[in-house]
mmCIF file of the C-alpha atoms, coordinates in Angstrom:
data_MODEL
# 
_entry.id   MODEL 
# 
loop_
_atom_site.group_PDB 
_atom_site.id 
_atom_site.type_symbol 
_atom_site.label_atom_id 
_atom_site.label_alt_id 
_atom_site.label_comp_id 
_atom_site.label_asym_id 
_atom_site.label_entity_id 
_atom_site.label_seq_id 
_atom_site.pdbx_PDB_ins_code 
_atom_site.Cartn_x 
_atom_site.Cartn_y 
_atom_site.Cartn_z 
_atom_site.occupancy 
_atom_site.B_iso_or_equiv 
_atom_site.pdbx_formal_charge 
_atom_site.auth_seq_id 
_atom_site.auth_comp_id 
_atom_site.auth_asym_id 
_atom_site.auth_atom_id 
_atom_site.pdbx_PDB_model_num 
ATOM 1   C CA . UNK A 1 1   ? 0.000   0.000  0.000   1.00 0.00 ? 1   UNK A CA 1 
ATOM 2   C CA . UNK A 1 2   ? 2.495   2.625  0.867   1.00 0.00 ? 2   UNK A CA 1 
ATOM 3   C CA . UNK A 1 3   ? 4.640   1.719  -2.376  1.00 0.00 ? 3   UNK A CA 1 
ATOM 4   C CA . UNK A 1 4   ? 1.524   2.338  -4.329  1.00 0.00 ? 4   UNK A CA 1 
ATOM 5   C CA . UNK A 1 5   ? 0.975   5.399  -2.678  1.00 0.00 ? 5   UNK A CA 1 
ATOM 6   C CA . UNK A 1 6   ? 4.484   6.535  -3.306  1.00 0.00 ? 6   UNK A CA 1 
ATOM 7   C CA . UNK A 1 7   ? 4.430   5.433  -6.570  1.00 0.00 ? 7   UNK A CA 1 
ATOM 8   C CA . UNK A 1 8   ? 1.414   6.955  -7.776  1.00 0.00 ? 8   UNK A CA 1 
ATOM 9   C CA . UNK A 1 9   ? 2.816   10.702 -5.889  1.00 0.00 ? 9   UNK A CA 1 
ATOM 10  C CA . UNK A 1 10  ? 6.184   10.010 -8.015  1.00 0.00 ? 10  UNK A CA 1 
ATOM 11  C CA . UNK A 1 11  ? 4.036   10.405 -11.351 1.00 0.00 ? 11  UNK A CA 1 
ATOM 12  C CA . UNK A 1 12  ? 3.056   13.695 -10.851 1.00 0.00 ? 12  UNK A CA 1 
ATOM 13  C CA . UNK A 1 13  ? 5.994   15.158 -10.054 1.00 0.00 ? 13  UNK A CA 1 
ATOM 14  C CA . UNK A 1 14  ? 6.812   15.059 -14.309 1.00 0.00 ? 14  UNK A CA 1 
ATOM 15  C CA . UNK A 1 15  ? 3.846   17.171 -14.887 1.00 0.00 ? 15  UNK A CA 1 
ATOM 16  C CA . UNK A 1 16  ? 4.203   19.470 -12.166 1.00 0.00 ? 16  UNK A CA 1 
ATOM 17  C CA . UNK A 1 17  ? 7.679   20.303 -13.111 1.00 0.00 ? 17  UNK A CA 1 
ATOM 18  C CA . UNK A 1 18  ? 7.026   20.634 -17.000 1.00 0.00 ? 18  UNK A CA 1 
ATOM 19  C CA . UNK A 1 19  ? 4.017   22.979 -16.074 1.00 0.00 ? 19  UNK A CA 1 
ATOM 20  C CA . UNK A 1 20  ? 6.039   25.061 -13.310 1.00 0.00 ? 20  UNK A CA 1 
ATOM 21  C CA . UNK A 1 21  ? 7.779   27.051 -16.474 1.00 0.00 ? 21  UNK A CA 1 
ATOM 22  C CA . UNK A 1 22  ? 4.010   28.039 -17.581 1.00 0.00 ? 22  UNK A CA 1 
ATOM 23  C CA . UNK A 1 23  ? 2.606   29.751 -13.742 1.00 0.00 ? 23  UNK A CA 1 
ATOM 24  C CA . UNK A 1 24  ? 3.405   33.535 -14.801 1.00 0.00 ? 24  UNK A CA 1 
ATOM 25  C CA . UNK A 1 25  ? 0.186   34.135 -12.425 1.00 0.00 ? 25  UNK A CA 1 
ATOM 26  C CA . UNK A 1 26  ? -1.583  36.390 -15.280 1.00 0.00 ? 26  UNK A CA 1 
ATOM 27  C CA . UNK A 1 27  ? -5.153  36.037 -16.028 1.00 0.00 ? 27  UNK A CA 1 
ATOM 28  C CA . UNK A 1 28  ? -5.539  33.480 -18.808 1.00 0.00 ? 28  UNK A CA 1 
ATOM 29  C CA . UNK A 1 29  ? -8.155  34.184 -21.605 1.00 0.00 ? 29  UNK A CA 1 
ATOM 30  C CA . UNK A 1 30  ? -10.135 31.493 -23.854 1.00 0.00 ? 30  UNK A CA 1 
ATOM 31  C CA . UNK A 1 31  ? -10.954 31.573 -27.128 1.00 0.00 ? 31  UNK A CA 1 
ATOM 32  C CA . UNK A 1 32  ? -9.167  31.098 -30.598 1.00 0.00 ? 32  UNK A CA 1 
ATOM 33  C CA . UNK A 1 33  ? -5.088  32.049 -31.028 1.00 0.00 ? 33  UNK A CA 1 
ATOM 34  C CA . UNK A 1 34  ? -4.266  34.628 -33.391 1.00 0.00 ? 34  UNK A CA 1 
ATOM 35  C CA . UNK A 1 35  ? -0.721  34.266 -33.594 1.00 0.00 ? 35  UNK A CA 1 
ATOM 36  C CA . UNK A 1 36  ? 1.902   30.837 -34.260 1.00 0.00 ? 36  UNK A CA 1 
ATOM 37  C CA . UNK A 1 37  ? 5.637   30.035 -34.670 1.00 0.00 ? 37  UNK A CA 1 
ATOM 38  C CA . UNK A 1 38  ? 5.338   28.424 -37.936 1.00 0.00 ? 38  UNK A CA 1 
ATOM 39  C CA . UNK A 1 39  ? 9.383   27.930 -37.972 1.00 0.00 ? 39  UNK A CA 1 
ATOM 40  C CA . UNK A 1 40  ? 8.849   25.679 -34.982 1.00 0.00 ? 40  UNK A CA 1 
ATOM 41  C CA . UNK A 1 41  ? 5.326   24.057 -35.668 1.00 0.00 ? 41  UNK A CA 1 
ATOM 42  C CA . UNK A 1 42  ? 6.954   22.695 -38.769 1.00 0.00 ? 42  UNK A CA 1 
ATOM 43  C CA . UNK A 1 43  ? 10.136  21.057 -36.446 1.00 0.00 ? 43  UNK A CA 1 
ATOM 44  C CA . UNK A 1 44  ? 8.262   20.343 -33.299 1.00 0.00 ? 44  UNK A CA 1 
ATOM 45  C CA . UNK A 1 45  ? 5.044   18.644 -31.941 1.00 0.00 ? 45  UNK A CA 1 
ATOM 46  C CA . UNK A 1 46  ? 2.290   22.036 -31.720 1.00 0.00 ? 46  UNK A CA 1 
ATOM 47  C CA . UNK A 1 47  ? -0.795  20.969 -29.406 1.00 0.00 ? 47  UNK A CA 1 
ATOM 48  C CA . UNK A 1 48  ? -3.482  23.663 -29.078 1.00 0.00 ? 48  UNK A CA 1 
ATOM 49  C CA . UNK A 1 49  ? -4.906  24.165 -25.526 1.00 0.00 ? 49  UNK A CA 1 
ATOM 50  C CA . UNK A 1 50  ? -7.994  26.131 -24.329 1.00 0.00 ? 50  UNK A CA 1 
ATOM 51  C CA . UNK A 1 51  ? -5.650  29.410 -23.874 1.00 0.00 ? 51  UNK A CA 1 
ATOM 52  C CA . UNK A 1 52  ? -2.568  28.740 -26.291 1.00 0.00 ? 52  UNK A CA 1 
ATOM 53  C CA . UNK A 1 53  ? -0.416  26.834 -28.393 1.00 0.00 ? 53  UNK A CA 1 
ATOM 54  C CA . UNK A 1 54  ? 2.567   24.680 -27.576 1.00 0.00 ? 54  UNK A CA 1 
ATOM 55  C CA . UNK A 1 55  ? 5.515   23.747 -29.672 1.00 0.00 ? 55  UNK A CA 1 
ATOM 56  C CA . UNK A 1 56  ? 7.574   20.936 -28.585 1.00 0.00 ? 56  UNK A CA 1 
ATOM 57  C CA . UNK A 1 57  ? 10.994  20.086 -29.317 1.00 0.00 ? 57  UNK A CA 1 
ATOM 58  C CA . UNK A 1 58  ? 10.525  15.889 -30.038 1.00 0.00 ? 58  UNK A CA 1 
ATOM 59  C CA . UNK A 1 59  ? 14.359  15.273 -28.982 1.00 0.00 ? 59  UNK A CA 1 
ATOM 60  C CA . UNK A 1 60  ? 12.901  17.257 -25.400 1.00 0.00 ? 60  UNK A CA 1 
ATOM 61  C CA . UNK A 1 61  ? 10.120  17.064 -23.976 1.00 0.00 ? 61  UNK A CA 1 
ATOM 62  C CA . UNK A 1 62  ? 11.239  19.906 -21.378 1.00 0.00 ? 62  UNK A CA 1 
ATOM 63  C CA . UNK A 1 63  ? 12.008  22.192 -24.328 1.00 0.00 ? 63  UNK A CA 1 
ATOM 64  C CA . UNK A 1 64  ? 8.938   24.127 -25.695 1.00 0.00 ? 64  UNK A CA 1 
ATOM 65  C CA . UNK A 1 65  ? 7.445   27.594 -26.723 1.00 0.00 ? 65  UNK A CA 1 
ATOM 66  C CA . UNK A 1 66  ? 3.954   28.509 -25.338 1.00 0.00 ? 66  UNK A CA 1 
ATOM 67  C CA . UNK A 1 67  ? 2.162   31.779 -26.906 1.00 0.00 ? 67  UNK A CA 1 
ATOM 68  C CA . UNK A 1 68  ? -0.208  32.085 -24.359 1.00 0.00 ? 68  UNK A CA 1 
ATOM 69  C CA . UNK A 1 69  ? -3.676  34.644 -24.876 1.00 0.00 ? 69  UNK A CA 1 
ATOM 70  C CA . UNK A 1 70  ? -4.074  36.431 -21.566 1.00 0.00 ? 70  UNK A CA 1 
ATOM 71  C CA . UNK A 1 71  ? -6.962  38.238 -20.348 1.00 0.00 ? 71  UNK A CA 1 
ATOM 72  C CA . UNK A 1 72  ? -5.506  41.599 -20.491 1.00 0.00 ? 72  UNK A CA 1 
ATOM 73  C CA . UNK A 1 73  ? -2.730  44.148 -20.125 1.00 0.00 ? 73  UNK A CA 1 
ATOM 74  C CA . UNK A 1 74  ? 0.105   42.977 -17.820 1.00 0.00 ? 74  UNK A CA 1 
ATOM 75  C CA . UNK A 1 75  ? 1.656   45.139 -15.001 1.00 0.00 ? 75  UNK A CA 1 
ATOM 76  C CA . UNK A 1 76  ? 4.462   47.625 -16.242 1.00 0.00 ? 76  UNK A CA 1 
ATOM 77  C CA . UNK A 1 77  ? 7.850   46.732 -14.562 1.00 0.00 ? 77  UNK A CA 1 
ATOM 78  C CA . UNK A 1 78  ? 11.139  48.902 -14.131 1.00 0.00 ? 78  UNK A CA 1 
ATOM 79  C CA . UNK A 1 79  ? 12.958  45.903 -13.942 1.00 0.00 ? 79  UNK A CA 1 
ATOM 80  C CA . UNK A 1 80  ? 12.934  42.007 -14.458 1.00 0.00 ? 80  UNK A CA 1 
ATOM 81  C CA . UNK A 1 81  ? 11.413  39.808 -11.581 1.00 0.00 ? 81  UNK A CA 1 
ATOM 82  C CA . UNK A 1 82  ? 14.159  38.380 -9.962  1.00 0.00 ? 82  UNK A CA 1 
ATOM 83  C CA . UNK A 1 83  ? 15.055  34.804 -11.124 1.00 0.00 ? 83  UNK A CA 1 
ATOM 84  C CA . UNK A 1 84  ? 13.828  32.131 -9.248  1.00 0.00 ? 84  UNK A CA 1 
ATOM 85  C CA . UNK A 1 85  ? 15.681  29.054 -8.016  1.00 0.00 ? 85  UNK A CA 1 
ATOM 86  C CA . UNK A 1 86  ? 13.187  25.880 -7.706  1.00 0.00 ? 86  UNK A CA 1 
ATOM 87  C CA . UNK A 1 87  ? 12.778  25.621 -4.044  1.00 0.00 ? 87  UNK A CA 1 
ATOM 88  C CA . UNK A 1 88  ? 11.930  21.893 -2.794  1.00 0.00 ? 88  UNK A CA 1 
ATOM 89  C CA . UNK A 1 89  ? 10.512  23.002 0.817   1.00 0.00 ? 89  UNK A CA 1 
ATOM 90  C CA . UNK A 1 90  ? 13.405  21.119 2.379   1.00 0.00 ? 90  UNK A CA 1 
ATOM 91  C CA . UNK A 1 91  ? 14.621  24.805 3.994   1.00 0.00 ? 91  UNK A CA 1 
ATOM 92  C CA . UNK A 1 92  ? 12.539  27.125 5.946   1.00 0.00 ? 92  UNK A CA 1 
ATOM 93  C CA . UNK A 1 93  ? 12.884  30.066 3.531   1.00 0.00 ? 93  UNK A CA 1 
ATOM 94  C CA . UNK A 1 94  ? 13.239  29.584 -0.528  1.00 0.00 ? 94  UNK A CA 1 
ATOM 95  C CA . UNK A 1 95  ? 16.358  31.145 -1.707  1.00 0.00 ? 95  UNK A CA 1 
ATOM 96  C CA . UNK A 1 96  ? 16.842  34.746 -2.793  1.00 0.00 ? 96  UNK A CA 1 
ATOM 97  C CA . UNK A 1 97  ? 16.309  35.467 -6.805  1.00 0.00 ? 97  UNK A CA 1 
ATOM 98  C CA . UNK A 1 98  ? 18.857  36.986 -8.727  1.00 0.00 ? 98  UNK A CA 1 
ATOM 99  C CA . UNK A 1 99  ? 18.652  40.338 -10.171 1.00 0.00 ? 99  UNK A CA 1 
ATOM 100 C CA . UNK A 1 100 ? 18.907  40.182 -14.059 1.00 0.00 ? 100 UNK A CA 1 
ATOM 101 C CA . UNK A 1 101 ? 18.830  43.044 -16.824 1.00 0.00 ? 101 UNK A CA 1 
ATOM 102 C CA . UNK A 1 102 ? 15.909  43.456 -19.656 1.00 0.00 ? 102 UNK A CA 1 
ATOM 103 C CA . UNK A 1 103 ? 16.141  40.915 -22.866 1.00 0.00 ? 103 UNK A CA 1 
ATOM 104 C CA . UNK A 1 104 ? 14.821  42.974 -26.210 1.00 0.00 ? 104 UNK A CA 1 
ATOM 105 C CA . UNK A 1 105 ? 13.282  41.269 -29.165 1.00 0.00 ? 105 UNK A CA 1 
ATOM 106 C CA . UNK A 1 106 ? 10.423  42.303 -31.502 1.00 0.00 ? 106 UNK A CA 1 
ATOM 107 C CA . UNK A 1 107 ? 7.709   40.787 -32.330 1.00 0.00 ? 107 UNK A CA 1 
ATOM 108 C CA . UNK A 1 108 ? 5.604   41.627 -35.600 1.00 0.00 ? 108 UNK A CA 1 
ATOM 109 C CA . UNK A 1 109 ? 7.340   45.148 -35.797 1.00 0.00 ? 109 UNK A CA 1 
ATOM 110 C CA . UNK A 1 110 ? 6.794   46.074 -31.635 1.00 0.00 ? 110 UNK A CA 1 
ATOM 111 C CA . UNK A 1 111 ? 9.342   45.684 -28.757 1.00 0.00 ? 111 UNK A CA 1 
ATOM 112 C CA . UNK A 1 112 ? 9.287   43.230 -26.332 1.00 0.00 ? 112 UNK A CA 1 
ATOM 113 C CA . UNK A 1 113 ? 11.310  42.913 -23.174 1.00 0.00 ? 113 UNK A CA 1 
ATOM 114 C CA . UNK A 1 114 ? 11.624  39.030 -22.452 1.00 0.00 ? 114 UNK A CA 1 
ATOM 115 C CA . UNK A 1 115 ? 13.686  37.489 -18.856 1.00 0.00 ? 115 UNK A CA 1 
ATOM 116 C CA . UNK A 1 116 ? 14.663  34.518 -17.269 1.00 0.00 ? 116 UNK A CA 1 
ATOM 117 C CA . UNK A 1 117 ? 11.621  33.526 -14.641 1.00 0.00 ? 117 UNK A CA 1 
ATOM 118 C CA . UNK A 1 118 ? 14.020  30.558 -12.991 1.00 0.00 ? 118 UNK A CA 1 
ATOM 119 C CA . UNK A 1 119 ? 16.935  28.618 -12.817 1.00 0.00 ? 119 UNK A CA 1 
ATOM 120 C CA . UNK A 1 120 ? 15.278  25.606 -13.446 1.00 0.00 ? 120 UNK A CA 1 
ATOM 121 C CA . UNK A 1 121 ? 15.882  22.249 -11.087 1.00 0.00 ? 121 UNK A CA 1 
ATOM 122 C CA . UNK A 1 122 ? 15.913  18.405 -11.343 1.00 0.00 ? 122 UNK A CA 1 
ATOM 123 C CA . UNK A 1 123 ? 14.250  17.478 -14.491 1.00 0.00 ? 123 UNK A CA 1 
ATOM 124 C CA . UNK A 1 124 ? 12.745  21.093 -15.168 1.00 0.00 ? 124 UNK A CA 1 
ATOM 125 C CA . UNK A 1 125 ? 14.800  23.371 -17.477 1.00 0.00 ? 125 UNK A CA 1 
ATOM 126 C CA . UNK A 1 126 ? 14.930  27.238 -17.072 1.00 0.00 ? 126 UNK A CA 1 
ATOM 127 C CA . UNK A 1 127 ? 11.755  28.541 -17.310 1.00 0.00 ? 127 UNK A CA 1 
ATOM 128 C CA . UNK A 1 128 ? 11.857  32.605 -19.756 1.00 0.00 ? 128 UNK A CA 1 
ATOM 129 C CA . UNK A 1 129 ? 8.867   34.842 -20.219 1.00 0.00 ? 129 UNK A CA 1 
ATOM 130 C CA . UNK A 1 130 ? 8.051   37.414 -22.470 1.00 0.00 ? 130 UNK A CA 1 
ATOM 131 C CA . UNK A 1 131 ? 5.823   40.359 -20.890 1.00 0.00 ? 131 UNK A CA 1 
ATOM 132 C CA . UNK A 1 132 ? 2.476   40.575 -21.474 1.00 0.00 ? 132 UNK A CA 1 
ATOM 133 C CA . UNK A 1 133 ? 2.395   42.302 -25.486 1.00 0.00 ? 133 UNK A CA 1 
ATOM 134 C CA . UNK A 1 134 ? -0.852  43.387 -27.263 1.00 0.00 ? 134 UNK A CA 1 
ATOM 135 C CA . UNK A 1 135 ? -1.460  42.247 -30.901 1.00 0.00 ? 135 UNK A CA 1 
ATOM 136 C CA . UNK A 1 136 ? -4.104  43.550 -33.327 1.00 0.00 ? 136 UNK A CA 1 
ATOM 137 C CA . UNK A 1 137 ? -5.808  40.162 -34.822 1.00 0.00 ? 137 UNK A CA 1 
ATOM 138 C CA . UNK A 1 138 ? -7.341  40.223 -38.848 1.00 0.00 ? 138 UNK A CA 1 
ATOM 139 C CA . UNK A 1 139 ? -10.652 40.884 -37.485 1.00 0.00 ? 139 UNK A CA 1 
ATOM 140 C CA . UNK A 1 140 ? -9.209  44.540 -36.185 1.00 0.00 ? 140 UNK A CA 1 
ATOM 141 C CA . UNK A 1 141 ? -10.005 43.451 -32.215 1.00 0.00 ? 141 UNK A CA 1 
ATOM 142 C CA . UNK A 1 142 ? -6.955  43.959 -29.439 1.00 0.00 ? 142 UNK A CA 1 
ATOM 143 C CA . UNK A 1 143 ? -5.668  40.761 -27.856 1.00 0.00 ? 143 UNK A CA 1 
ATOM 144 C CA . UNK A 1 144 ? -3.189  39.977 -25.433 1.00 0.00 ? 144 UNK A CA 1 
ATOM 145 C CA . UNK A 1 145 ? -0.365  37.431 -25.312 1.00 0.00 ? 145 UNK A CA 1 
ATOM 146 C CA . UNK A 1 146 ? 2.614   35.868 -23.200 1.00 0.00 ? 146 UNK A CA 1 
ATOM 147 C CA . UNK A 1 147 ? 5.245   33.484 -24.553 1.00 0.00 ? 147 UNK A CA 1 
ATOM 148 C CA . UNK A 1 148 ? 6.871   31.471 -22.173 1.00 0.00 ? 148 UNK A CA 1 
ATOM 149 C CA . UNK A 1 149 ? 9.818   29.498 -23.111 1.00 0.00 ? 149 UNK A CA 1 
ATOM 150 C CA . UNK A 1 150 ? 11.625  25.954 -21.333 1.00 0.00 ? 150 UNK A CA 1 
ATOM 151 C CA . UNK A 1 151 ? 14.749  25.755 -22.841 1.00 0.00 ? 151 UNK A CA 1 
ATOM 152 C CA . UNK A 1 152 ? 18.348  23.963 -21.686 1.00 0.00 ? 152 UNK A CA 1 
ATOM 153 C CA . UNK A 1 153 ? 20.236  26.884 -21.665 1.00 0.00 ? 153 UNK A CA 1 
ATOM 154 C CA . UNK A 1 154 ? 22.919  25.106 -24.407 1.00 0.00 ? 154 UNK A CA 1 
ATOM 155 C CA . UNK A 1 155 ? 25.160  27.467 -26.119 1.00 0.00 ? 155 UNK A CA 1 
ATOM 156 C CA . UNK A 1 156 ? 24.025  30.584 -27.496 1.00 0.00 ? 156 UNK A CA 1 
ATOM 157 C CA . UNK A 1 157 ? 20.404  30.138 -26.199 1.00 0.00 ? 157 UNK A CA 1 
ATOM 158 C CA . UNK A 1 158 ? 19.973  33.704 -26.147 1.00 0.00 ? 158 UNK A CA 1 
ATOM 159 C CA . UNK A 1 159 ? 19.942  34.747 -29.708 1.00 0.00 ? 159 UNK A CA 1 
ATOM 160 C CA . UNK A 1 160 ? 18.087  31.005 -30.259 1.00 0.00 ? 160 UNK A CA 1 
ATOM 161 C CA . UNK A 1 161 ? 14.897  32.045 -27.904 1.00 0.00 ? 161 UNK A CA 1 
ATOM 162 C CA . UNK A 1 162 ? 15.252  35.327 -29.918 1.00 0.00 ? 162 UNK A CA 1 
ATOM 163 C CA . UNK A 1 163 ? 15.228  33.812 -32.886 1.00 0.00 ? 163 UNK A CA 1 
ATOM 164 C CA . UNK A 1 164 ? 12.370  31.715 -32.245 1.00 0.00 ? 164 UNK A CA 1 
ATOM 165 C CA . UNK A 1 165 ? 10.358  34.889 -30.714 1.00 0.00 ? 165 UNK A CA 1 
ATOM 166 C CA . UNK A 1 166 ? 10.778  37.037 -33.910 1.00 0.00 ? 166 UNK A CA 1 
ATOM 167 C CA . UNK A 1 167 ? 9.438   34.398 -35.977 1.00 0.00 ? 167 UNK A CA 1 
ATOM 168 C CA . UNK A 1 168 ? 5.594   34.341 -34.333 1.00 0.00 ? 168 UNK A CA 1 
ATOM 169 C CA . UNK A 1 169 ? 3.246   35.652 -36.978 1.00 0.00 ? 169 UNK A CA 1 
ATOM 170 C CA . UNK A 1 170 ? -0.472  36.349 -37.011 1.00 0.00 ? 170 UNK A CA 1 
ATOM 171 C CA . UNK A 1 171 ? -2.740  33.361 -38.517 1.00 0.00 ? 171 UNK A CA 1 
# 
């Protein structure tokens, strides 16, 4: 019984950690997507989801690209959150973030300021966020969007998450 129990605990711990780069606590929004990544839906594995689309690298599961439709503007920082270490409760405090410095990119002509949200942990790979950006869909109507990123942090992952971020398009 208790192997069971500890067994069946152990199988959640995959999903929790491969959704823990997706929390950026903004206000989701439903309805249909009007942007993509069509560099990366013709490479990876795209599943769409009641607020977004996900690209998936099929060599890593842990590697993807979310364009997420939020519910609204998001709040308008002087500087990036700091980046989060996982924390794993086994302390009484979490440990302090680290201060980091803006990321630029554009996306369908507009700036963007992008950042690191964690350091990643176990089998979870660093977690990056663009800020909440608003995008003008065909129909002429004002949406709202986040694109969080998972990715290994390999060399030059930098200009690669920038890379991938200037190539999301309208539909």
């Amino acid at each position: 019984m208790q192997v069971t129990s500890f067994l069946s605990r152990l199988a959640v711990i995959p999903m929790l950690l491969l959704t823990a780069c997706v929390d950026s606590g903004t206000a989701v929004a439903k309805g249909p997507i009007s942007l993509q990544q069509p560099s990366l839906a013709a490479r990876w594995t795209s599943q769409e989801e009641s607020d977004g689309v996900r690209y998936t690298d099929p060599k890593s599961s842990l590697t993807f690209f979310f364009i997420r439709k939020v519910a609204g503007p998001g709040p308008v920082r002087t500087q990036p959150p700091l980046i989060q270490q996982m924390y794993s409760g086994e302390t009484p405090q979490p440990p302090p973030g680290k201060p980091q410095a803006w990321k630029y990119t554009n996306i369908l002509g507009q700036p963007v300021r992008w950042y690191q949200q964690d350091m990643g942990g176990g089998a979870d790979f660093p977690g990056f966020a663009t800020e909440v950006f608003a995008v003008t869909n065909a129909q002429g109507k004002r949406e709202y969007y986040e694109i969080i990123i998972c990715h290994g942090m390999g060399a030059n992952y930098v200009s690669q998450i920038d890379f991938w971020l200037r190539g999301v398009t309208l539909r």
